[in-house]
PDB file of C-alpha atoms in Angstrom:
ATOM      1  CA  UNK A   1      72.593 144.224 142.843  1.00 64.00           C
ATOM      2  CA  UNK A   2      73.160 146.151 146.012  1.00 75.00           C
ATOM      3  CA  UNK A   3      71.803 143.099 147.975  1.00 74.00           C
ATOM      4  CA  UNK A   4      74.420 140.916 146.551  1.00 70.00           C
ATOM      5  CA  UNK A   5      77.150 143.964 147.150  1.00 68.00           C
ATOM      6  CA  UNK A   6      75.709 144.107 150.892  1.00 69.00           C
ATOM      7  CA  UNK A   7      76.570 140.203 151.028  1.00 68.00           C
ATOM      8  CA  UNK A   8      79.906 140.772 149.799  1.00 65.00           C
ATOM      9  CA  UNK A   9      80.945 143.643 152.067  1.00 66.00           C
ATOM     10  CA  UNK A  10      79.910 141.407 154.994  1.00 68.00           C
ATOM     11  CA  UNK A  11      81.559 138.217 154.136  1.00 64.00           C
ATOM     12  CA  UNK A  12      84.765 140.389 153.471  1.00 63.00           C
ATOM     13  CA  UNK A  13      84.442 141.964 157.157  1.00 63.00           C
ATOM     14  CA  UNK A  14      84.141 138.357 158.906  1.00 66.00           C
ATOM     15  CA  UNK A  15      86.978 136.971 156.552  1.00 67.00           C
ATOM     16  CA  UNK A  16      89.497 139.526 155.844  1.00 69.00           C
ATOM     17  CA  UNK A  17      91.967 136.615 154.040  1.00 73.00           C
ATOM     18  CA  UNK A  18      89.369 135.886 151.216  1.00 74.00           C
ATOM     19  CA  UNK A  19      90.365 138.909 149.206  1.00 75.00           C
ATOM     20  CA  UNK A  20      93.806 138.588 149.368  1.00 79.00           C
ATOM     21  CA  UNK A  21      93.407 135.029 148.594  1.00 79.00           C
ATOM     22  CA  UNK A  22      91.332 136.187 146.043  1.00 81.00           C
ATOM     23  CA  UNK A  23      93.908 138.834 144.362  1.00 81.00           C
ATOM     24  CA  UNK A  24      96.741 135.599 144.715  1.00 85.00           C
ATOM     25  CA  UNK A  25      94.764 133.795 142.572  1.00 85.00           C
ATOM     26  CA  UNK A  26      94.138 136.164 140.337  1.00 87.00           C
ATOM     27  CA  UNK A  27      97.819 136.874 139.442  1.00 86.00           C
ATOM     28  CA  UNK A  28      98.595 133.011 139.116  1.00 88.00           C
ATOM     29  CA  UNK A  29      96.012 132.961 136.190  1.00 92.00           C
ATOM     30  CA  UNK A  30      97.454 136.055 134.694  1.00 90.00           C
ATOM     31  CA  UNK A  31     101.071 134.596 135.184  1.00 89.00           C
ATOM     32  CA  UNK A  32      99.464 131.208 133.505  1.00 91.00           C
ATOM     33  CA  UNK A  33      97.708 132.986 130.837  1.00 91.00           C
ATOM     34  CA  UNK A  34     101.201 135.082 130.187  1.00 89.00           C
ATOM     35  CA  UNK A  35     103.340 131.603 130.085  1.00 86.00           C
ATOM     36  CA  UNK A  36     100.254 130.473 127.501  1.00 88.00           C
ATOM     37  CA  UNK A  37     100.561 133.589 125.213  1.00 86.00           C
ATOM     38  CA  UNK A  38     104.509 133.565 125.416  1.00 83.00           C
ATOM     39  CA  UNK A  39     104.518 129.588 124.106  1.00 80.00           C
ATOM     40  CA  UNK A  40     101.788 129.184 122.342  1.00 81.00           C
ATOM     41  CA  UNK A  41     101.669 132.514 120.145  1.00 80.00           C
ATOM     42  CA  UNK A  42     104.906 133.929 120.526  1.00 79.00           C
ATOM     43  CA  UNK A  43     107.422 131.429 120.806  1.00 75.00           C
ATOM     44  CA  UNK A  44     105.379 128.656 118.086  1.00 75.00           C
ATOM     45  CA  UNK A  45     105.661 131.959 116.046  1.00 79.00           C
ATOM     46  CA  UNK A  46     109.143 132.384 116.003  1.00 75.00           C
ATOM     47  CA  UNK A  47     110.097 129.410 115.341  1.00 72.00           C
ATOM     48  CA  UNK A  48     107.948 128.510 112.404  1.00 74.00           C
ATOM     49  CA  UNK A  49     109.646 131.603 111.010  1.00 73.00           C
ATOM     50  CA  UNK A  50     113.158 130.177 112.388  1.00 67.00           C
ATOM     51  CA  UNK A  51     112.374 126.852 111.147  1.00 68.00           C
ATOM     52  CA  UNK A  52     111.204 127.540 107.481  1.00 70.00           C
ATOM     53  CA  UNK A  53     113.854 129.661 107.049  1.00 64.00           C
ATOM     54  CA  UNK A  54     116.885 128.535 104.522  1.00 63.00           C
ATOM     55  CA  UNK A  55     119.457 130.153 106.828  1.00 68.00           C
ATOM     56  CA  UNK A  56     122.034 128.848 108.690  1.00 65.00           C
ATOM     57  CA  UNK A  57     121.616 131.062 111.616  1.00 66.00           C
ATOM     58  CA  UNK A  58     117.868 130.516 111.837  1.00 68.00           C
ATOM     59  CA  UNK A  59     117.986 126.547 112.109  1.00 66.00           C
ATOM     60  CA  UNK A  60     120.730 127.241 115.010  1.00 68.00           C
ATOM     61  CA  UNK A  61     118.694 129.121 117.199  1.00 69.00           C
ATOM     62  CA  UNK A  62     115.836 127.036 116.292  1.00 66.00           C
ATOM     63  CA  UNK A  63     117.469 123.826 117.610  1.00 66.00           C
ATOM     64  CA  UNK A  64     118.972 125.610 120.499  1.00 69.00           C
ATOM     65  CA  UNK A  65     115.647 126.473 121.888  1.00 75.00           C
ATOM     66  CA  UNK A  66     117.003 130.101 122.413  1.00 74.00           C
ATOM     67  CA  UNK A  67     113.307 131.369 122.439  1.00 76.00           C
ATOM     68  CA  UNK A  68     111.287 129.220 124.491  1.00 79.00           C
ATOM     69  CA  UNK A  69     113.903 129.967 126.955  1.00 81.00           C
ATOM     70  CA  UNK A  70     113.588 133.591 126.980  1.00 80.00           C
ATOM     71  CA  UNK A  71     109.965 133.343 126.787  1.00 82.00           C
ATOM     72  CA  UNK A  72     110.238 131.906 130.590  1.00 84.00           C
ATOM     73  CA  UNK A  73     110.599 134.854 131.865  1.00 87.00           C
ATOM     74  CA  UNK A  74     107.640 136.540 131.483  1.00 88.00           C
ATOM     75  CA  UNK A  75     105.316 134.758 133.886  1.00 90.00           C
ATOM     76  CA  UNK A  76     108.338 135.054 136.709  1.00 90.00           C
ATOM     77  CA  UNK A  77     107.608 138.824 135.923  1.00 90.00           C
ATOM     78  CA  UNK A  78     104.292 138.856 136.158  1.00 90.00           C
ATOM     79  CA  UNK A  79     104.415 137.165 139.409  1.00 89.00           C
ATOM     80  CA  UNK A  80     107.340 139.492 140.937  1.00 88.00           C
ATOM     81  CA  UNK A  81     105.601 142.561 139.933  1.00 87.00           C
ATOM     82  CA  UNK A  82     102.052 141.272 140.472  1.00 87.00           C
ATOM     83  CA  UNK A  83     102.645 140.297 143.915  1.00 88.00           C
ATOM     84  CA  UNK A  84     104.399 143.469 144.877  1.00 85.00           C
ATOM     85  CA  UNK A  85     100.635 145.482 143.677  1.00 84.00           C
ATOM     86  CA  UNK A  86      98.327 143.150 146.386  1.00 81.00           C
ATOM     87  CA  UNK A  87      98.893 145.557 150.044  1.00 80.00           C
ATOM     88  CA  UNK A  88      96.891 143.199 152.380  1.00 80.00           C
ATOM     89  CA  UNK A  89      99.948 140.251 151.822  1.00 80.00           C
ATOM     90  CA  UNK A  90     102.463 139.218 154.289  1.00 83.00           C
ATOM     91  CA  UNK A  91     106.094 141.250 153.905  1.00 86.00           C
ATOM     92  CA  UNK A  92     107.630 137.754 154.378  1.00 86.00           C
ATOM     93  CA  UNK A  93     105.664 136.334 151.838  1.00 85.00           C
ATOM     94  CA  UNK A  94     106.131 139.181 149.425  1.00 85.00           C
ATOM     95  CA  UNK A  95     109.608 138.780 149.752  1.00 89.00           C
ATOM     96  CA  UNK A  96     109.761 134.936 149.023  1.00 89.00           C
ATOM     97  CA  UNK A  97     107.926 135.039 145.963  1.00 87.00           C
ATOM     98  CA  UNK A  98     109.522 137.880 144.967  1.00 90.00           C
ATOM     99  CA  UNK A  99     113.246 136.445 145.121  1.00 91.00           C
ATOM    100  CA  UNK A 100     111.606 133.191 143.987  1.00 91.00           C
ATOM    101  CA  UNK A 101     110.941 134.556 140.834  1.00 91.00           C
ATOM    102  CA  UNK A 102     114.062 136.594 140.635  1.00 91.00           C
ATOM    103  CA  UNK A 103     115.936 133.486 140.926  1.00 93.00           C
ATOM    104  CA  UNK A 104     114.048 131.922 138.232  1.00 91.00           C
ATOM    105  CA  UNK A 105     114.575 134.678 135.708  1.00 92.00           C
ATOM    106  CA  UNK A 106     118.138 134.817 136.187  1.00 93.00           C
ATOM    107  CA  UNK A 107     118.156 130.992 135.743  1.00 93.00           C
ATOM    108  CA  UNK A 108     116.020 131.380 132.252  1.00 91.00           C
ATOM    109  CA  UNK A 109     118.389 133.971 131.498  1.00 91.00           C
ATOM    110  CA  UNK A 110     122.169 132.043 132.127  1.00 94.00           C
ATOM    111  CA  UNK A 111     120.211 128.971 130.065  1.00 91.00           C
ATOM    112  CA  UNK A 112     119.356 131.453 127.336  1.00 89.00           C
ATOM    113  CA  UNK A 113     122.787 132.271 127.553  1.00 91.00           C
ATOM    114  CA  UNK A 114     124.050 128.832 126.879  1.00 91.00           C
ATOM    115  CA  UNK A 115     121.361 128.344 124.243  1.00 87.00           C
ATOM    116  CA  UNK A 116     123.546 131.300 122.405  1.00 86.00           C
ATOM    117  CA  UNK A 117     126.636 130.025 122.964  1.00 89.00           C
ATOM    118  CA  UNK A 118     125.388 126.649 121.620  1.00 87.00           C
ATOM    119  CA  UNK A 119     124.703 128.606 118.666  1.00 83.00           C
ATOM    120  CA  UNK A 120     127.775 130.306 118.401  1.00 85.00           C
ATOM    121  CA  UNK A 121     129.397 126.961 118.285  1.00 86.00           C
ATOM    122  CA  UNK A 122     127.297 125.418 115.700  1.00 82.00           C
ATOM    123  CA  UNK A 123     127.673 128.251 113.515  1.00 80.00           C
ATOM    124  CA  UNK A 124     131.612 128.346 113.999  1.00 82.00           C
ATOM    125  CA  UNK A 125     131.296 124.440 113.502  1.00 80.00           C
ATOM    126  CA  UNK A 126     129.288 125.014 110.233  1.00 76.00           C
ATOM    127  CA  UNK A 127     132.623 126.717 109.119  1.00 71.00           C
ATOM    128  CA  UNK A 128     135.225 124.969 106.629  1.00 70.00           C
ATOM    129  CA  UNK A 129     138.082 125.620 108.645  1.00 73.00           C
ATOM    130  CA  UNK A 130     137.546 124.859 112.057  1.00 69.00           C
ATOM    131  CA  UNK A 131     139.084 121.531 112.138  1.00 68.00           C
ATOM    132  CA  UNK A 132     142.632 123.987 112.686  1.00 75.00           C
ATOM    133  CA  UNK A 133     140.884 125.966 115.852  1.00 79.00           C
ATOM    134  CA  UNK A 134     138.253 124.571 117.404  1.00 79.00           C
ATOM    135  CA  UNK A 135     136.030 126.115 119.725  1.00 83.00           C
ATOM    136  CA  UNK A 136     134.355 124.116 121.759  1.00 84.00           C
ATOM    137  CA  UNK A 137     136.338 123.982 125.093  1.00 87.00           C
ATOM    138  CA  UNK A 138     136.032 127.574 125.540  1.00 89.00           C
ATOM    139  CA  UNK A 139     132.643 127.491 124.466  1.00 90.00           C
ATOM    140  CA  UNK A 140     132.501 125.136 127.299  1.00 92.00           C
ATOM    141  CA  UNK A 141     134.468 127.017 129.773  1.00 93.00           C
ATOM    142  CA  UNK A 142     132.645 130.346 129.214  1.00 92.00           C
ATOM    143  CA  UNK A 143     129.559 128.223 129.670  1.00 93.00           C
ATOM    144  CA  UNK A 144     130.607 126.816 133.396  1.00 94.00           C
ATOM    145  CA  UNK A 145     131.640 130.332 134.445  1.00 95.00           C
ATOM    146  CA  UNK A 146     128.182 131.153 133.271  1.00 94.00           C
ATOM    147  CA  UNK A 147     126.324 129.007 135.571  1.00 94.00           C
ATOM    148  CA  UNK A 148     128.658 129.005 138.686  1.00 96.00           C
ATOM    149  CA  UNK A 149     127.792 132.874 138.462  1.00 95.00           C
ATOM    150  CA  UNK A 150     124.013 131.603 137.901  1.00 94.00           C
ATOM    151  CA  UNK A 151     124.479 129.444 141.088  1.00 94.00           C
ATOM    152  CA  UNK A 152     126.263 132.593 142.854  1.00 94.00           C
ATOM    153  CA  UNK A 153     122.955 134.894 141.931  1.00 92.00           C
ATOM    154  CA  UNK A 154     120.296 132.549 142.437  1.00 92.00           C
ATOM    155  CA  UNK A 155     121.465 131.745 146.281  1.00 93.00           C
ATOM    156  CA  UNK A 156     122.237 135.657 146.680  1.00 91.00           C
ATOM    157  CA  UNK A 157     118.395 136.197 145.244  1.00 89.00           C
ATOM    158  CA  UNK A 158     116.982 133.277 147.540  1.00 88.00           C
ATOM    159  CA  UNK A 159     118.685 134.888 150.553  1.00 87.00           C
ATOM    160  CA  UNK A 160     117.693 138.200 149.895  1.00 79.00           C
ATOM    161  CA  UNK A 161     120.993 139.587 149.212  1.00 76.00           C
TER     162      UNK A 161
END
C-alpha cells in the first residue's frame, strides 16, 4: 500500500492539475447524484402523494409541476457551495460557476413562482363565482413583473453584481 501511496504522491508533484481536476469531478457526481435523489425519490414522492390525493389543491400543484421545480435547486447548490470548498481552483473560475449557479437558482425559483401562481389561478378558477372577477390578467401581470425581475437578477448574478 505505501508503494502505491509513493506512486501517487509523485504523479501529484509532476501534475499538480490532476487533483483539482480530480475534486471537479467529484462534485459534478455529487451535484448529479443530488439532482437523482431530488427527482427520483423526492419529487416522484410528492407527487404520488399530490396525485392520489382527492383534493383540489393537491391536483393543482401536481399539474403545475411546483415540485420538480423547486427540486432544481439543489444540485445548483451543491455546485455553488462545492466549488467554493476545492482551494487549488482558479478565483475566476470559482466565481463563474459560482454566479452560474446563482443564476440558475434564482431562475428555478421565479418558475416555481409562476408554478404557484398557476395554482392560485386554477384554484380561484375552480370557484363558482369567478365568471364576475376574474383573475387571470393580474395573475398574468404579477407573473411578467416576476420574470423581468428574474431577468434583472440573473444578469446582475452573471456579472457579478
Amino acid at each position: 500500500m505505501t508503494e502505491v501511496w509513493k506512486v501517487w504522491q509523485a504523479f501529484v508533484l509532476d501534475f499538480p492539475w490532476i487533483v483539482p481536476l480530480l475534486l471537479l469531478v467529484g462534485l459534478l457526481v455529487l451535484a448529479w447524484l443530488s439532482n437523482w435523489i431530488a427527482k427520483r425519490v423526492i419529487v416522484r414522492s410528492i407527487q404520488k402523494v399530490l396525485q392520489t390525493g382527492d383534493w383540489v389543491l393537491g391536483l393543482q400543484i401536481y399539474q403545475s409541476k411546483l415540485v420538480p421545480r423547486f427540486s432544481n435547486v439543489l444540485p445548483a447548490l451543491v455546485l455553488g457551495f462545492g466549488v467554493a470548498q476545492i482551494e487549488s481552483l482558479p478565483v475566476a473560475l470559482v466565481n463563474l460557476v459560482q454566479n452560474v449557479a446563482n443564476s440558475f437558482i434564482v431562475l428555478s425559483l421565479a418558475l416555481a413562482v409562476g408554478a404557484i401562481l398557476d395554482v392560485v389561478n386554477g384554484l380561484y378558477e375552480s370557484r363558482a363565482d369567478r365568471v364576475d372577477r376574474p383573475i387571470k390578467s393580474y395573475i398574468q401581470l404579477v407573473k411578467i413583473i416576476v420574470y423581468v425581475i428574474t431577468a434583472l437578477l440573473m444578469i446582475a448574478s452573471l456579472m457579478d453584481r
